[in-house]
Amino acid sequence: MKFRKAKKEDAKEISTLIRNTLEKVNSKDYSKEIISYLKRKNFKKEVEKKIEEREGYVAIENEIIIGSVFLKDNRIGWVYVNSNFLGKGIGKKLMILIEEKAKKKGLKKVVLNPTKTALKFYEKLGYKKIKQEIWKTETFKTRVWTMEKKLK
């Protein structure tokens, strides 16, 4: 497995990774409305914008993107791992990579908004819950956490 910076040409493959992960993994913890909304927010064009606006990295196995992570300012997001590769340490390696990039930028802490599915994963990596809010759209509302980690 190797890691590299995300490129605009990766947008379709990253979009597919995110949408498949939402369907196969996150759908256990969220309603169909929420999954559908999140999938719509991650079509190729939206992912292209993320790649342009954020610092992103992908994990690659056999020339296929199997994981992603993005950083904008001090906010980590779009951490997804192909469901066939869960539990193999890829998410942890992506987080270590992005935290190192954040440290090199001089950041003292990073924040993220985990899915319910990933909450325990981030706690194991040293993230602490700092705030809970209600996220509302026209079709649903759900509780979301903000988590923070001080970088050493």
mmCIF file of C-alpha atoms in Angstrom:
data_model
loop_
_atom_site.group_PDB
_atom_site.id
_atom_site.type_symbol
_atom_site.label_atom_id
_atom_site.label_comp_id
_atom_site.label_asym_id
_atom_site.label_seq_id
_atom_site.Cartn_x
_atom_site.Cartn_y
_atom_site.Cartn_z
ATOM 1 C CA MET A 1 0.000 0.000 0.000
ATOM 2 C CA LYS A 2 1.169 3.513 -0.731
ATOM 3 C CA PHE A 3 -0.022 7.026 0.091
ATOM 4 C CA ARG A 4 0.059 10.099 -2.109
ATOM 5 C CA LYS A 5 -1.480 13.519 -2.513
ATOM 6 C CA ALA A 6 -4.977 13.467 -4.039
ATOM 7 C CA LYS A 7 -5.192 14.762 -7.617
ATOM 8 C CA LYS A 8 -8.147 16.188 -9.521
ATOM 9 C CA GLU A 9 -8.108 13.086 -11.729
ATOM 10 C CA ASP A 10 -8.867 11.021 -8.597
ATOM 11 C CA ALA A 11 -12.235 12.716 -8.043
ATOM 12 C CA LYS A 12 -14.400 10.027 -9.642
ATOM 13 C CA GLU A 13 -12.656 7.211 -7.794
ATOM 14 C CA ILE A 14 -12.755 9.086 -4.452
ATOM 15 C CA SER A 15 -16.441 9.854 -5.023
ATOM 16 C CA THR A 16 -17.145 6.171 -5.615
ATOM 17 C CA LEU A 17 -15.150 5.232 -2.493
ATOM 18 C CA ILE A 18 -17.095 7.712 -0.330
ATOM 19 C CA ARG A 19 -20.512 6.799 -1.717
ATOM 20 C CA ASN A 20 -19.865 3.048 -1.365
ATOM 21 C CA THR A 21 -18.583 3.470 2.193
ATOM 22 C CA LEU A 22 -21.635 5.527 3.148
ATOM 23 C CA GLU A 23 -23.899 2.804 1.752
ATOM 24 C CA LYS A 24 -22.058 -0.235 3.138
ATOM 25 C CA VAL A 25 -20.729 1.073 6.459
ATOM 26 C CA ASN A 26 -22.500 4.239 7.635
ATOM 27 C CA SER A 27 -25.996 3.085 6.674
ATOM 28 C CA LYS A 28 -25.978 0.920 9.818
ATOM 29 C CA ASP A 29 -26.043 4.088 11.955
ATOM 30 C CA TYR A 30 -27.993 6.563 9.810
ATOM 31 C CA SER A 31 -31.377 6.822 8.132
ATOM 32 C CA LYS A 32 -31.807 6.444 4.383
ATOM 33 C CA GLU A 33 -32.467 10.196 4.163
ATOM 34 C CA ILE A 34 -29.120 11.056 5.749
ATOM 35 C CA ILE A 35 -27.174 8.554 3.628
ATOM 36 C CA SER A 36 -28.889 9.790 0.478
ATOM 37 C CA TYR A 37 -28.089 13.422 1.378
ATOM 38 C CA LEU A 38 -24.416 12.622 2.064
ATOM 39 C CA LYS A 39 -24.103 10.621 -1.140
ATOM 40 C CA ARG A 40 -25.478 13.585 -3.131
ATOM 41 C CA LYS A 41 -22.868 15.829 -1.480
ATOM 42 C CA ASN A 42 -20.077 13.582 -2.740
ATOM 43 C CA PHE A 43 -20.568 13.348 -6.479
ATOM 44 C CA LYS A 44 -17.490 13.799 -8.676
ATOM 45 C CA LYS A 45 -17.858 17.599 -9.077
ATOM 46 C CA GLU A 46 -18.098 18.147 -5.304
ATOM 47 C CA VAL A 47 -15.044 15.956 -4.740
ATOM 48 C CA GLU A 48 -13.124 17.910 -7.409
ATOM 49 C CA LYS A 49 -13.866 21.099 -5.424
ATOM 50 C CA LYS A 50 -12.633 19.465 -2.214
ATOM 51 C CA ILE A 51 -9.399 18.445 -3.920
ATOM 52 C CA GLU A 52 -8.852 22.028 -5.118
ATOM 53 C CA GLU A 53 -9.734 23.684 -1.792
ATOM 54 C CA ARG A 54 -8.163 21.247 0.650
ATOM 55 C CA GLU A 55 -5.013 19.232 1.162
ATOM 56 C CA GLY A 56 -6.010 15.642 0.469
ATOM 57 C CA TYR A 57 -4.301 12.262 0.482
ATOM 58 C CA VAL A 58 -5.268 8.813 -0.721
ATOM 59 C CA ALA A 59 -4.242 5.278 0.183
ATOM 60 C CA ILE A 60 -3.676 3.057 -2.842
ATOM 61 C CA GLU A 61 -3.552 -0.723 -3.105
ATOM 62 C CA ASN A 62 -3.039 -2.413 -6.500
ATOM 63 C CA GLU A 63 -3.574 0.952 -8.261
ATOM 64 C CA ILE A 64 -7.012 1.353 -6.612
ATOM 65 C CA ILE A 65 -7.844 4.142 -4.137
ATOM 66 C CA ILE A 66 -8.913 2.435 -0.926
ATOM 67 C CA GLY A 67 -8.841 5.388 1.484
ATOM 68 C CA SER A 68 -8.919 9.165 1.682
ATOM 69 C CA VAL A 69 -8.357 12.020 4.130
ATOM 70 C CA PHE A 70 -8.510 15.798 3.714
ATOM 71 C CA LEU A 71 -7.360 18.823 5.721
ATOM 72 C CA LYS A 72 -8.616 22.401 5.482
ATOM 73 C CA ASP A 73 -7.181 24.868 7.983
ATOM 74 C CA ASN A 74 -7.224 22.784 11.190
ATOM 75 C CA ARG A 75 -10.247 20.648 10.199
ATOM 76 C CA ILE A 76 -9.812 17.015 9.160
ATOM 77 C CA GLY A 77 -12.536 15.469 7.058
ATOM 78 C CA TRP A 78 -13.565 13.011 4.397
ATOM 79 C CA VAL A 79 -11.799 10.124 6.081
ATOM 80 C CA TYR A 80 -13.090 7.070 4.251
ATOM 81 C CA VAL A 81 -11.759 3.539 3.882
ATOM 82 C CA ASN A 82 -13.077 0.942 1.452
ATOM 83 C CA SER A 83 -15.288 -1.446 3.440
ATOM 84 C CA ASN A 84 -13.241 -4.454 2.237
ATOM 85 C CA PHE A 85 -10.163 -2.969 3.962
ATOM 86 C CA LEU A 86 -11.656 -1.964 7.331
ATOM 87 C CA GLY A 87 -9.746 -3.128 10.401
ATOM 88 C CA LYS A 88 -6.399 -3.285 8.578
ATOM 89 C CA GLY A 89 -4.983 -0.041 10.000
ATOM 90 C CA ILE A 90 -5.492 2.080 6.874
ATOM 91 C CA GLY A 91 -7.655 4.689 8.614
ATOM 92 C CA LYS A 92 -5.095 4.986 11.409
ATOM 93 C CA LYS A 93 -2.254 5.418 8.897
ATOM 94 C CA LEU A 94 -4.230 8.097 7.026
ATOM 95 C CA MET A 95 -4.826 9.933 10.309
ATOM 96 C CA ILE A 96 -1.148 9.758 11.275
ATOM 97 C CA LEU A 97 -0.241 11.130 7.832
ATOM 98 C CA ILE A 98 -2.672 14.064 8.007
ATOM 99 C CA GLU A 99 -1.736 14.880 11.614
ATOM 100 C CA GLU A 100 1.935 15.026 10.551
ATOM 101 C CA LYS A 101 1.001 17.383 7.698
ATOM 102 C CA ALA A 102 -0.934 19.547 10.175
ATOM 103 C CA LYS A 103 2.074 19.678 12.540
ATOM 104 C CA LYS A 104 4.349 20.743 9.663
ATOM 105 C CA LYS A 105 1.939 23.637 9.063
ATOM 106 C CA GLY A 106 2.447 24.659 12.689
ATOM 107 C CA LEU A 107 -0.998 23.607 13.889
ATOM 108 C CA LYS A 108 -1.274 22.873 17.606
ATOM 109 C CA LYS A 109 -4.622 21.066 17.383
ATOM 110 C CA VAL A 110 -6.989 19.591 14.820
ATOM 111 C CA VAL A 111 -10.748 19.122 14.889
ATOM 112 C CA LEU A 112 -13.174 16.839 13.098
ATOM 113 C CA ASN A 113 -16.839 15.850 13.028
ATOM 114 C CA PRO A 114 -16.990 12.063 13.144
ATOM 115 C CA THR A 115 -19.855 9.929 11.992
ATOM 116 C CA LYS A 116 -21.509 7.817 14.687
ATOM 117 C CA THR A 117 -19.822 4.858 13.014
ATOM 118 C CA ALA A 118 -16.312 6.296 13.512
ATOM 119 C CA LEU A 119 -16.655 7.888 16.965
ATOM 120 C CA LYS A 120 -14.833 5.104 18.842
ATOM 121 C CA PHE A 121 -12.117 4.969 16.157
ATOM 122 C CA TYR A 122 -11.253 8.622 16.780
ATOM 123 C CA GLU A 123 -11.411 8.209 20.563
ATOM 124 C CA LYS A 124 -8.794 5.432 20.275
ATOM 125 C CA LEU A 125 -6.590 7.873 18.351
ATOM 126 C CA GLY A 126 -6.741 10.406 21.189
ATOM 127 C CA TYR A 127 -9.557 12.676 20.005
ATOM 128 C CA LYS A 128 -11.810 14.164 22.685
ATOM 129 C CA LYS A 129 -15.432 15.237 22.335
ATOM 130 C CA ILE A 130 -15.661 18.994 22.824
ATOM 131 C CA LYS A 131 -19.088 19.956 21.516
ATOM 132 C CA GLN A 132 -22.378 18.408 20.425
ATOM 133 C CA GLU A 133 -24.823 20.060 18.035
ATOM 134 C CA ILE A 134 -27.924 19.285 16.024
ATOM 135 C CA TRP A 135 -27.340 19.171 12.272
ATOM 136 C CA LYS A 136 -30.516 19.988 10.369
ATOM 137 C CA THR A 137 -31.474 19.984 6.718
ATOM 138 C CA GLU A 138 -34.880 20.288 5.104
ATOM 139 C CA THR A 139 -35.414 16.516 5.398
ATOM 140 C CA PHE A 140 -33.757 15.394 8.648
ATOM 141 C CA LYS A 141 -31.949 16.313 11.830
ATOM 142 C CA THR A 142 -29.278 14.405 13.686
ATOM 143 C CA ARG A 143 -26.828 14.909 16.514
ATOM 144 C CA VAL A 144 -23.181 15.531 15.582
ATOM 145 C CA TRP A 145 -20.034 15.779 17.659
ATOM 146 C CA THR A 146 -16.997 17.967 17.230
ATOM 147 C CA MET A 147 -13.816 16.287 18.421
ATOM 148 C CA GLU A 148 -10.383 17.770 18.995
ATOM 149 C CA LYS A 149 -6.847 16.494 19.361
ATOM 150 C CA LYS A 150 -3.873 18.482 20.551
ATOM 151 C CA LEU A 151 -0.847 17.748 18.391
ATOM 152 C CA LYS A 152 2.515 17.059 20.049
#
